[in-house]
Coordinates of C-alpha atoms in Angstrom, one line a residue:
M1 CA 128.6 85.9 144.9
A2 CA 128.7 89.5 143.5
I3 CA 125.2 90.3 144.9
A4 CA 126.3 88.5 148.5
M5 CA 129.3 90.8 148.5
G6 CA 127.5 93.9 147.8
W7 CA 125.6 93.5 151.2
H8 CA 128.6 94.5 153.1
K9 CA 128.9 97.9 151.0
P10 CA 130.0 100.4 154.0
D11 CA 127.2 102.9 154.3
N12 CA 129.7 105.8 153.8
V13 CA 130.8 104.9 150.3
A14 CA 129.2 106.9 147.5
G15 CA 127.9 105.3 144.3
S16 CA 127.3 101.7 143.5
S17 CA 130.1 98.9 143.5
A18 CA 128.4 96.4 141.2
P19 CA 130.6 97.6 137.9
A20 CA 133.8 97.0 139.4
I21 CA 132.6 93.7 141.4
M22 CA 131.2 92.2 138.0
V23 CA 134.5 93.7 136.1
G24 CA 136.8 92.2 138.7
L25 CA 135.1 88.8 139.0
F26 CA 135.0 88.4 135.0
V27 CA 138.8 89.2 134.5
A28 CA 139.3 87.0 137.4
S29 CA 138.3 84.4 135.2
G30 CA 141.7 84.3 133.5
G31 CA 142.8 82.2 136.4
L32 CA 141.3 79.5 134.4
L33 CA 143.8 79.4 131.9
F34 CA 146.6 78.4 134.6
G35 CA 144.3 75.9 136.7
Y36 CA 142.8 74.5 133.7
D37 CA 146.5 73.7 132.0
T38 CA 147.9 72.1 135.5
G39 CA 144.7 70.0 136.0
A40 CA 144.9 68.7 132.6
I41 CA 148.6 67.8 132.4
N42 CA 148.3 66.1 136.0
G43 CA 145.9 63.4 134.5
I44 CA 147.0 63.3 131.2
L45 CA 150.6 62.2 132.2
A46 CA 149.0 59.0 133.4
M47 CA 147.0 58.5 130.4
D48 CA 147.9 55.4 128.5
E49 CA 147.5 57.1 125.1
F50 CA 149.5 59.5 126.2
K51 CA 152.4 57.2 127.4
E52 CA 152.5 55.4 124.1
K53 CA 152.3 58.7 122.3
F54 CA 155.3 60.3 123.9
G55 CA 156.6 57.4 125.8
T56 CA 160.5 57.2 125.7
C57 CA 161.1 54.5 128.8
N58 CA 160.1 50.7 127.5
N59 CA 159.5 49.1 130.7
Q60 CA 158.3 46.1 128.9
T61 CA 154.6 46.4 129.7
I62 CA 151.8 47.1 127.2
N63 CA 152.7 50.7 127.0
D64 CA 155.9 52.7 126.9
D65 CA 156.0 54.8 130.3
I66 CA 157.1 58.2 130.3
C67 CA 160.5 58.8 131.8
A68 CA 161.0 60.8 134.8
K69 CA 163.3 63.4 132.8
D70 CA 160.2 63.6 130.4
S71 CA 157.7 64.2 132.8
A72 CA 159.4 66.9 134.3
L73 CA 160.0 68.6 131.4
I74 CA 156.6 68.4 130.1
V75 CA 155.3 69.8 133.4
A76 CA 158.5 72.3 134.1
I77 CA 158.5 73.8 130.4
L78 CA 155.0 75.8 131.4
S79 CA 157.0 77.4 134.1
V80 CA 160.0 78.4 131.9
G81 CA 157.5 80.7 129.5
T82 CA 155.7 81.2 132.8
A83 CA 158.6 83.6 134.2
V84 CA 159.4 84.6 130.7
G85 CA 155.9 86.3 130.7
A86 CA 155.7 87.3 134.1
L87 CA 159.2 89.6 133.1
L88 CA 157.6 90.9 129.9
S89 CA 154.1 92.0 131.6
A90 CA 155.5 94.9 132.6
P91 CA 157.1 96.8 130.2
A92 CA 153.8 95.8 128.3
G93 CA 151.7 96.8 131.0
D94 CA 153.2 100.2 131.5
T95 CA 153.3 100.9 127.4
L96 CA 150.4 99.2 126.1
G97 CA 148.2 99.5 129.3
R98 CA 147.0 96.5 131.7
R99 CA 143.8 95.7 129.3
Q100 CA 145.5 95.9 125.9
S101 CA 148.5 93.6 127.1
M102 CA 145.9 91.2 128.9
L103 CA 144.8 90.7 125.3
L104 CA 148.1 89.9 123.4
A105 CA 148.6 87.9 126.9
V106 CA 145.7 85.7 125.6
A107 CA 146.0 85.3 122.5
I108 CA 149.8 84.1 123.0
F109 CA 147.8 81.3 125.3
C110 CA 145.8 80.0 122.5
I111 CA 148.7 80.3 119.9
G112 CA 150.2 77.6 122.6
A113 CA 147.0 75.9 123.4
I114 CA 146.7 74.8 119.5
C115 CA 150.4 73.7 119.3
Q116 CA 149.5 71.4 122.1
V117 CA 146.6 69.7 120.5
C118 CA 148.3 69.3 117.1
A119 CA 151.2 68.1 118.6
E120 CA 152.5 64.7 117.1
A121 CA 155.7 64.9 118.8
S122 CA 157.5 66.1 122.0
P123 CA 159.3 68.9 120.7
A124 CA 155.6 70.3 118.9
L125 CA 154.3 69.7 122.7
L126 CA 156.9 71.1 124.5
V127 CA 157.1 74.1 122.5
G128 CA 153.1 74.7 122.7
R129 CA 153.4 74.5 126.6
C130 CA 156.1 77.1 126.5
L131 CA 154.1 79.6 124.6
A132 CA 151.3 78.9 126.9
G133 CA 153.1 79.8 129.2
I134 CA 154.3 83.1 128.5
G135 CA 150.8 83.7 128.1
V136 CA 149.8 82.5 131.3
G137 CA 152.7 84.4 133.4
A138 CA 152.0 88.0 131.8
V139 CA 148.2 87.5 132.8
S140 CA 149.1 86.0 136.7
V141 CA 150.7 89.6 136.9
L142 CA 148.1 92.0 134.8
I143 CA 145.0 90.2 136.1
P144 CA 146.1 90.8 140.0
L145 CA 147.3 94.4 138.7
Y146 CA 144.2 95.4 137.1
Q147 CA 141.8 94.0 139.2
S148 CA 143.7 96.0 142.4
E149 CA 143.8 99.4 140.3
M150 CA 140.3 99.4 139.6
A151 CA 138.5 98.2 142.9
P152 CA 137.3 100.0 145.9
K153 CA 139.4 99.5 148.7
W154 CA 136.8 97.9 150.7
I155 CA 136.1 94.8 148.2
R156 CA 139.8 94.9 146.6
G157 CA 141.1 91.7 148.5
T158 CA 137.7 90.0 147.8
L159 CA 138.0 90.2 144.0
V160 CA 141.6 89.5 143.8
C161 CA 141.1 86.3 145.7
A162 CA 138.9 85.5 143.0
Y163 CA 141.3 85.1 140.5
Q164 CA 142.9 82.2 143.0
L165 CA 139.2 81.0 143.2
S166 CA 139.1 80.8 139.4
I167 CA 142.7 78.8 139.1
T168 CA 141.0 76.2 141.7
I169 CA 137.8 75.8 139.4
G170 CA 140.3 75.2 136.4
L171 CA 141.9 72.3 138.0
L172 CA 138.7 70.7 139.1
S173 CA 137.3 71.5 135.4
A174 CA 140.6 69.5 134.4
S175 CA 140.1 67.0 136.6
I176 CA 136.6 65.8 135.8
I177 CA 137.4 66.1 131.9
N178 CA 140.4 63.7 132.7
I179 CA 138.0 60.9 134.2
I180 CA 135.9 61.3 131.2
T181 CA 138.2 61.3 128.4
S182 CA 140.7 59.1 130.1
K183 CA 138.5 55.9 129.1
L184 CA 139.1 56.9 125.5
K185 CA 141.0 54.8 123.3
S186 CA 142.4 57.1 121.0
S187 CA 144.8 60.4 121.1
A188 CA 141.4 62.0 121.5
A189 CA 141.8 61.1 125.4
Y190 CA 144.6 63.7 125.8
R191 CA 143.3 65.9 122.9
I192 CA 139.8 66.8 124.1
P193 CA 141.2 68.1 127.3
L194 CA 144.4 70.6 125.6
G195 CA 141.6 71.8 123.0
L196 CA 139.4 72.9 125.7
Q197 CA 141.9 75.0 127.2
L198 CA 141.0 77.7 124.6
V199 CA 137.3 78.3 125.8
P200 CA 137.9 80.3 128.6
A201 CA 140.5 81.9 126.8
L202 CA 138.5 82.9 123.9
I203 CA 135.3 84.4 126.5
L204 CA 137.9 85.9 128.2
T205 CA 139.3 87.8 125.2
A206 CA 135.8 88.8 124.1
G207 CA 135.1 90.3 127.0
L208 CA 138.2 92.1 127.3
I209 CA 137.9 94.2 124.4
L210 CA 134.7 96.0 126.2
L211 CA 136.5 96.4 129.5
P212 CA 138.0 100.0 130.5
E213 CA 141.1 100.9 131.0
T214 CA 142.2 101.2 134.7
P215 CA 142.1 104.6 136.4
R216 CA 145.5 104.5 137.5
F217 CA 147.1 103.5 134.7
L218 CA 145.8 106.3 132.7
V219 CA 146.5 108.8 135.5
K220 CA 150.6 107.2 135.4
K221 CA 150.2 107.8 131.6
G222 CA 149.2 111.2 132.3
N223 CA 145.6 111.4 130.9
K224 CA 143.5 112.5 134.2
E225 CA 140.3 113.2 132.0
A226 CA 140.0 109.6 130.6
A227 CA 141.2 108.4 134.4
G228 CA 138.1 110.5 135.4
L229 CA 135.6 108.7 133.5
S230 CA 136.8 105.1 133.9
L231 CA 136.3 105.7 137.4
S232 CA 133.3 107.2 136.9
R233 CA 132.3 103.9 134.8
L234 CA 133.4 101.9 137.5
R235 CA 131.8 103.6 140.8
R236 CA 128.7 104.4 139.1
L237 CA 129.1 108.2 139.8
D238 CA 129.0 111.5 137.9
I239 CA 131.7 113.0 136.8
T240 CA 131.0 116.0 139.1
H241 CA 130.3 114.2 142.3
P242 CA 132.9 115.3 144.8
A243 CA 133.6 111.5 146.3
L244 CA 134.5 111.1 142.8
I245 CA 136.5 114.0 142.6
D246 CA 138.6 113.1 145.8
E247 CA 139.6 109.8 145.0
L248 CA 140.7 110.5 141.4
Q249 CA 142.9 113.6 143.1
E250 CA 144.1 111.3 145.7
I251 CA 145.4 108.9 142.9
V252 CA 146.9 111.8 141.2
A253 CA 148.5 113.5 144.1
N254 CA 150.1 110.2 145.0
H255 CA 151.5 109.3 141.5
Q256 CA 153.1 112.9 141.8
Y257 CA 154.5 112.6 145.2
E258 CA 156.2 109.2 144.2
L259 CA 157.6 110.7 141.1
T260 CA 159.8 113.2 143.4
L261 CA 161.2 110.5 145.2
G262 CA 162.7 108.9 142.5
P263 CA 162.1 107.4 138.7
D264 CA 160.0 104.5 137.7
S265 CA 163.1 102.5 136.9
Y266 CA 164.1 98.9 137.6
K267 CA 167.0 99.9 140.3
E268 CA 164.4 102.3 141.7
I269 CA 161.9 98.9 143.3
F270 CA 165.2 97.6 145.2
V271 CA 166.7 100.8 146.6
G272 CA 163.6 103.6 146.2
S273 CA 161.6 105.0 148.8
P274 CA 159.5 104.6 150.6
H275 CA 161.0 101.1 151.6
L276 CA 160.8 100.2 147.9
G277 CA 163.5 97.2 148.6
R278 CA 161.6 96.0 151.6
R279 CA 158.1 95.7 149.5
T280 CA 160.1 93.7 147.0
F281 CA 161.6 91.4 149.3
T282 CA 158.2 91.0 150.7
G283 CA 156.5 90.5 147.7
C284 CA 159.0 87.8 146.2
G285 CA 159.7 86.2 149.6
I286 CA 155.6 85.8 149.7
Q287 CA 155.3 84.6 146.1
M288 CA 158.6 82.1 146.6
L289 CA 156.9 80.6 149.8
Q290 CA 153.7 79.9 148.0
Q291 CA 155.6 77.7 146.1
L292 CA 157.7 75.8 149.1
T293 CA 154.6 74.8 150.5
G294 CA 154.5 72.2 148.1
I295 CA 150.9 72.8 146.8
N296 CA 151.9 72.3 143.2
F297 CA 153.6 68.7 144.1
I298 CA 150.6 68.1 144.7
M299 CA 148.6 69.6 141.7
Y300 CA 150.5 68.3 139.3
Y301 CA 151.8 65.0 140.4
S302 CA 148.6 63.9 142.6
T303 CA 147.5 61.4 140.1
T304 CA 150.6 59.5 139.5
F305 CA 151.4 59.9 142.8
F306 CA 148.8 58.4 144.4
G307 CA 148.6 56.0 141.9
G308 CA 152.5 54.7 142.6
S309 CA 151.3 55.2 146.5
G310 CA 149.3 52.2 146.3
V311 CA 145.9 54.3 146.6
D312 CA 143.1 53.1 144.6
S313 CA 141.2 55.2 142.4
P314 CA 143.9 57.9 141.9
Y315 CA 141.9 59.9 139.3
T316 CA 139.1 59.9 142.1
K317 CA 141.2 60.7 144.7
S318 CA 142.5 64.0 142.8
L319 CA 139.2 64.7 142.1
I320 CA 138.1 65.0 145.8
I321 CA 141.2 67.1 146.3
Q322 CA 140.3 69.3 143.7
I323 CA 136.8 69.8 145.0
I324 CA 138.0 70.6 148.5
N325 CA 140.5 73.2 146.8
V326 CA 137.3 74.7 145.2
V327 CA 135.5 74.8 148.2
S328 CA 137.9 76.0 150.7
T329 CA 139.1 78.9 148.3
F330 CA 135.6 80.2 149.3
V331 CA 136.8 80.6 152.3
G332 CA 139.4 82.8 151.8
V333 CA 137.4 85.0 149.2
F334 CA 134.8 85.6 152.3
V335 CA 136.5 86.2 155.3
I336 CA 140.3 88.2 154.1
E337 CA 138.2 91.2 154.7
S338 CA 137.6 90.7 158.1
W339 CA 140.5 88.6 159.2
G340 CA 143.2 90.3 156.9
R341 CA 146.2 89.4 155.3
R342 CA 148.5 88.6 158.2
K343 CA 146.4 86.6 160.5
L344 CA 145.0 84.4 157.3
L345 CA 148.6 83.6 156.0
I346 CA 149.9 82.7 159.4
V347 CA 147.2 80.2 160.5
G348 CA 146.8 78.8 156.9
A349 CA 150.6 78.4 157.4
I350 CA 150.4 76.8 160.5
G351 CA 147.8 74.2 159.3
M352 CA 149.9 73.3 156.4
A353 CA 153.1 72.5 158.7
C354 CA 151.3 70.4 160.9
C355 CA 149.5 68.5 158.2
Q356 CA 152.4 67.9 156.3
L357 CA 155.2 66.7 159.1
L358 CA 152.1 64.2 160.3
M359 CA 151.9 63.2 156.6
A360 CA 155.3 62.5 156.6
S361 CA 155.7 60.8 160.2
F362 CA 152.9 58.4 159.6
A363 CA 154.7 57.7 156.0
A364 CA 158.1 56.9 157.5
A365 CA 156.9 55.0 160.1
A366 CA 154.2 52.9 158.6
G367 CA 155.4 49.3 157.7
E368 CA 153.7 46.9 155.3
S369 CA 151.2 45.6 157.5
L370 CA 150.0 49.4 158.2
K371 CA 150.2 50.6 154.3
E372 CA 146.2 51.0 153.8
A373 CA 146.5 53.1 157.0
S374 CA 149.0 55.0 155.9
T375 CA 147.4 55.6 152.5
T376 CA 144.1 56.9 154.5
I377 CA 146.1 59.0 156.6
L378 CA 147.8 60.5 153.6
I379 CA 144.8 61.0 152.0
V380 CA 142.8 62.7 155.0
F381 CA 145.9 64.9 155.7
C382 CA 146.7 65.6 152.1
S383 CA 143.0 67.0 152.2
I384 CA 143.4 69.1 155.0
N385 CA 146.4 70.3 153.8
I386 CA 144.8 71.7 150.7
F387 CA 142.2 73.1 152.7
F388 CA 144.4 75.4 154.6
F389 CA 146.2 76.5 151.2
A390 CA 143.5 77.4 149.4
A391 CA 141.7 79.7 152.3
S392 CA 144.7 81.2 153.0
W393 CA 148.6 81.1 150.5
G394 CA 146.5 80.3 147.3
P395 CA 144.5 83.7 147.4
V396 CA 146.4 86.2 149.9
A397 CA 149.7 85.7 148.1
W398 CA 148.0 87.0 144.9
V399 CA 146.6 90.3 147.1
V400 CA 149.5 91.1 149.0
T401 CA 151.6 91.1 145.8
S402 CA 149.0 93.4 143.9
E403 CA 148.6 96.1 147.0
I404 CA 152.1 96.8 148.3
Y405 CA 153.9 98.6 145.7
P406 CA 153.5 102.2 144.2
L407 CA 151.9 103.0 141.4
K408 CA 154.8 104.1 139.5
V409 CA 156.6 100.5 139.7
R410 CA 153.6 98.6 140.6
A411 CA 154.0 96.7 137.3
K412 CA 157.4 96.3 137.4
S413 CA 157.7 95.2 141.0
M414 CA 154.6 92.8 140.4
S415 CA 156.4 91.2 137.4
I416 CA 159.5 90.5 139.5
S417 CA 157.6 89.3 142.4
T418 CA 155.6 86.8 140.1
F419 CA 158.9 86.1 138.1
S420 CA 159.9 84.5 141.5
N421 CA 156.8 82.2 141.9
W422 CA 157.4 80.7 138.4
V423 CA 161.3 80.1 138.8
L424 CA 160.2 78.0 141.9
N425 CA 157.4 76.7 140.0
F426 CA 159.7 75.5 137.7
G427 CA 162.0 74.0 140.2
I428 CA 159.6 72.1 141.9
G429 CA 157.7 71.0 138.7
Y430 CA 161.1 69.5 137.1
S431 CA 162.5 68.3 140.5
T432 CA 159.8 66.7 142.1
P433 CA 159.8 63.5 139.9
F434 CA 163.4 62.8 140.4
M435 CA 162.8 63.5 144.2
V436 CA 160.0 61.0 144.9
G437 CA 160.7 58.7 141.9
S438 CA 162.1 55.2 142.8
G439 CA 163.8 54.4 139.4
P440 CA 167.6 54.9 138.8
G441 CA 169.1 58.5 139.1
T442 CA 166.0 59.5 141.6
A443 CA 166.2 60.2 145.4
G444 CA 163.4 58.1 146.3
F445 CA 162.1 60.3 149.2
G446 CA 158.5 59.3 148.4
T447 CA 156.1 60.8 150.9
K448 CA 159.0 61.9 152.8
I449 CA 159.3 64.9 150.9
F450 CA 156.4 66.2 153.0
F451 CA 158.9 67.0 155.6
I452 CA 160.8 69.4 153.0
W453 CA 157.4 71.4 152.6
G454 CA 156.3 71.7 156.2
A455 CA 159.6 73.1 157.0
F456 CA 159.3 75.9 154.6
C457 CA 155.4 75.9 156.3
I458 CA 157.1 77.1 159.4
L459 CA 159.5 79.6 157.7
A460 CA 156.8 81.0 156.5
V461 CA 155.2 81.8 159.6
F462 CA 157.7 83.5 160.8
F463 CA 158.2 85.9 157.6
V464 CA 154.8 86.4 157.4
W465 CA 154.9 87.8 161.2
A466 CA 158.7 89.8 160.3
M467 CA 157.9 90.9 156.7
V468 CA 154.0 91.4 156.0
Y469 CA 152.4 94.7 156.5
E470 CA 148.4 94.5 157.1
T471 CA 146.8 95.9 153.7
S472 CA 143.0 95.6 154.4
K473 CA 140.6 98.6 154.4
I474 CA 143.1 101.1 153.1
S475 CA 143.5 102.4 149.7
L476 CA 146.3 101.9 147.7
E477 CA 147.8 105.5 148.2
Q478 CA 147.6 105.0 152.4
I479 CA 149.7 101.9 151.8
D480 CA 152.2 104.2 150.7
E481 CA 151.5 106.2 154.1
M482 CA 151.6 103.1 156.1
Y483 CA 155.2 102.4 154.8
E484 CA 156.3 105.7 155.4
R485 CA 155.2 105.8 158.9
V486 CA 155.3 102.4 160.4
D487 CA 158.9 100.8 161.0
H488 CA 157.4 97.2 161.6
A489 CA 155.5 94.4 160.2
W490 CA 153.8 93.3 163.3
N491 CA 152.7 97.2 164.0
S492 CA 151.1 97.7 161.0
K493 CA 147.5 96.4 162.6
R494 CA 147.3 99.7 164.4
F495 CA 147.8 102.3 161.6
E496 CA 144.8 104.5 161.1
P497 CA 145.5 106.8 157.8
S498 CA 146.4 110.3 158.9
W499 CA 146.7 112.3 156.0
S500 CA 146.1 112.3 152.0
F501 CA 148.8 112.9 149.4
Q502 CA 146.4 115.8 148.2
Q503 CA 147.3 117.4 151.5
I504 CA 150.9 117.1 150.9
L505 CA 150.0 119.0 147.7
D506 CA 147.7 121.6 149.1
E507 CA 149.9 122.5 152.3
G508 CA 153.1 121.4 151.6
W509 CA 153.8 118.6 154.3
S510 CA 156.0 116.4 154.5
P511 CA 156.5 112.4 154.8
S512 CA 156.4 112.6 158.7
A513 CA 153.3 114.7 158.3
Q514 CA 155.3 117.4 159.7
P515 CA 154.8 121.0 157.8
P516 CA 158.0 121.9 156.1
P517 CA 160.4 125.0 157.4
D518 CA 158.9 128.1 156.1
H519 CA 161.8 129.1 153.7
E520 CA 161.1 125.4 152.0
L521 CA 157.4 126.4 151.0
Q522 CA 156.8 127.7 147.8
T523 CA 152.8 127.8 147.1
T524 CA 149.8 129.9 146.6
P525 CA 146.5 129.7 148.1
S526 CA 144.7 126.6 146.7
Q527 CA 140.7 125.4 147.7
S528 CA 140.0 122.0 148.9
S529 CA 140.5 118.7 147.8
A530 CA 136.9 118.3 146.4
D531 CA 136.9 121.5 144.4
T532 CA 140.6 120.7 143.3
T533 CA 140.5 120.7 139.0
L534 CA 141.4 117.8 136.9
G535 CA 143.0 119.9 134.4
D536 CA 146.6 120.8 133.6
S537 CA 147.4 124.6 133.6
N538 CA 146.8 127.1 136.5
S539 CA 148.5 125.0 138.3
V540 CA 150.1 125.3 142.1
T541 CA 154.2 124.8 142.4
I542 CA 155.3 123.4 145.7
Q543 CA 158.9 123.0 146.2
M544 CA 159.0 119.4 148.3
P545 CA 161.7 119.1 150.8
H546 CA 163.4 116.1 150.5
G547 CA 166.9 115.1 150.6
G548 CA 168.4 111.5 149.1
H549 CA 166.5 110.4 146.0
H550 CA 164.5 113.8 145.6
G551 CA 167.3 116.4 144.6
D552 CA 166.7 120.0 145.0
G553 CA 164.7 121.3 142.0
N554 CA 161.7 118.3 142.5
E555 CA 158.5 120.3 142.0
I556 CA 154.9 119.1 142.0
T557 CA 152.2 120.7 140.3
T558 CA 149.0 120.8 141.1
A559 CA 146.0 122.8 139.7
S560 CA 144.1 125.3 140.9
S561 CA 140.1 125.0 141.5
D562 CA 139.5 127.8 138.9
E563 CA 139.2 125.6 136.5
N564 CA 137.5 122.8 137.4
K565 CA 134.4 123.9 135.3
E566 CA 136.4 124.1 132.2
S567 CA 137.5 120.7 132.5
I568 CA 135.1 118.8 133.2
P569 CA 132.6 119.1 129.8
T570 CA 136.0 117.8 127.7
M571 CA 135.8 114.9 129.3
A572 CA 132.9 113.9 128.0
H573 CA 134.8 113.4 124.4
V574 CA 137.1 110.9 125.9
D575 CA 137.2 107.7 124.4
F576 CA 135.8 104.9 127.0
S577 CA 138.1 102.3 125.4
Y578 CA 141.7 103.6 127.0

């Protein structure tokens, strides 16, 4: 896969993209944690051995059953943990770093997995799932964050998509293991699937110890020398290469410029410039609508739902859906850069809306004589729906939210948007048994629930058209320029970067790309960005001509080129473990 993606490396890109691709694909394996856990609980809830151990509703059958409220709590408690983990990921990621925070999150996940395996009663199982959720929630923020900050712009979307691909592979793996272990006549039937989730977690831990910290986080912490070494390692370029120096200095200049617009506080993500409130609303909206497509209704409950709908071999049908999910995600991985984010999201939402409304309509119209035909239609359109989701909203939602925020608040903004995803995940996971069930205290919607998901997919089409900017093929720093200059999302496709943040520092330009008045510009002559140093002294001071958040005393410093030759040798002594 990495080789295939490497074939499309633009000719004008210096160095090698292989290190960044390999690192990005490896950390994407963290998606296995969520995918496997979701797929495992889907099948475990239908196992007789699990029902006998944890069942609380006696239906006078051979085994006790799992009541709607209990199955809802077992499934949804993971999302309580993920919501907490998503919020905690921001302070951890900005303090410890992206890499070390991922290590901590995986460690918490492992503790939760062990609790689930050893559980003899519901409380221990619930505690384990909540702890595992904290780890999954933190990882769901930190992995796309890490990938977007270290990847070259031409492959960034594809690498972040690989995170969703890992989620689908985890779902498929869990389905296969559930089919195998469901035939066992002991607690091993569900303990083995629960225990195997430790395998990808331990592999990820071992690899994270060896990976570098992201250059952008190191710039945010003021460690430009270590950032240069990290970037050199990821781009396979010498530390003195002009292309590497230009990329690093654009990151540094962009971050310095961001800080003139306001602090890196939680308040800033809602009211800051440029248009941070709009970006936060976009990120939260995308993540919430990803859940409101109804995808996790299928992933959490497909086995039990198909069984209750009269579908033969529900485990097998669920496995087929997971295979379609994995294969379809590859479509999104390979077309996200050529199609772009907006087109893929709109086409995916339209496709899902059609499938879900057709499923609900056929099911509502079908009588007893059409039961077999209606269940066949349910499986077919459910599979097509999975294709559209897996090729679009599954991976692209993570890509968009990892790209649209500026460096100074990227971790905070991503944690808030991902938190909104997990809150909806909890709501859907907890409420679904009550909505589709047929027992006391349930709504009895059955397959008519697809009317609800279809309506939200229609809403998603209009949301993407109005709010989601096209971010493919431009750097994270150029995305900031786009939000400065493009007023409406539907015009973003035509955006062409016209200046760099290094030019702002060197020439005193304003965000509108117009030179400020002479009396507001205080600078001394500077060299071109390729010759500018990475050091901290002999700096040029520029008074930025802004109002509002900016104040009168905001200054940006950038170094003169005279120190370049002195600063580069010192970078050889920086520890790569940052």
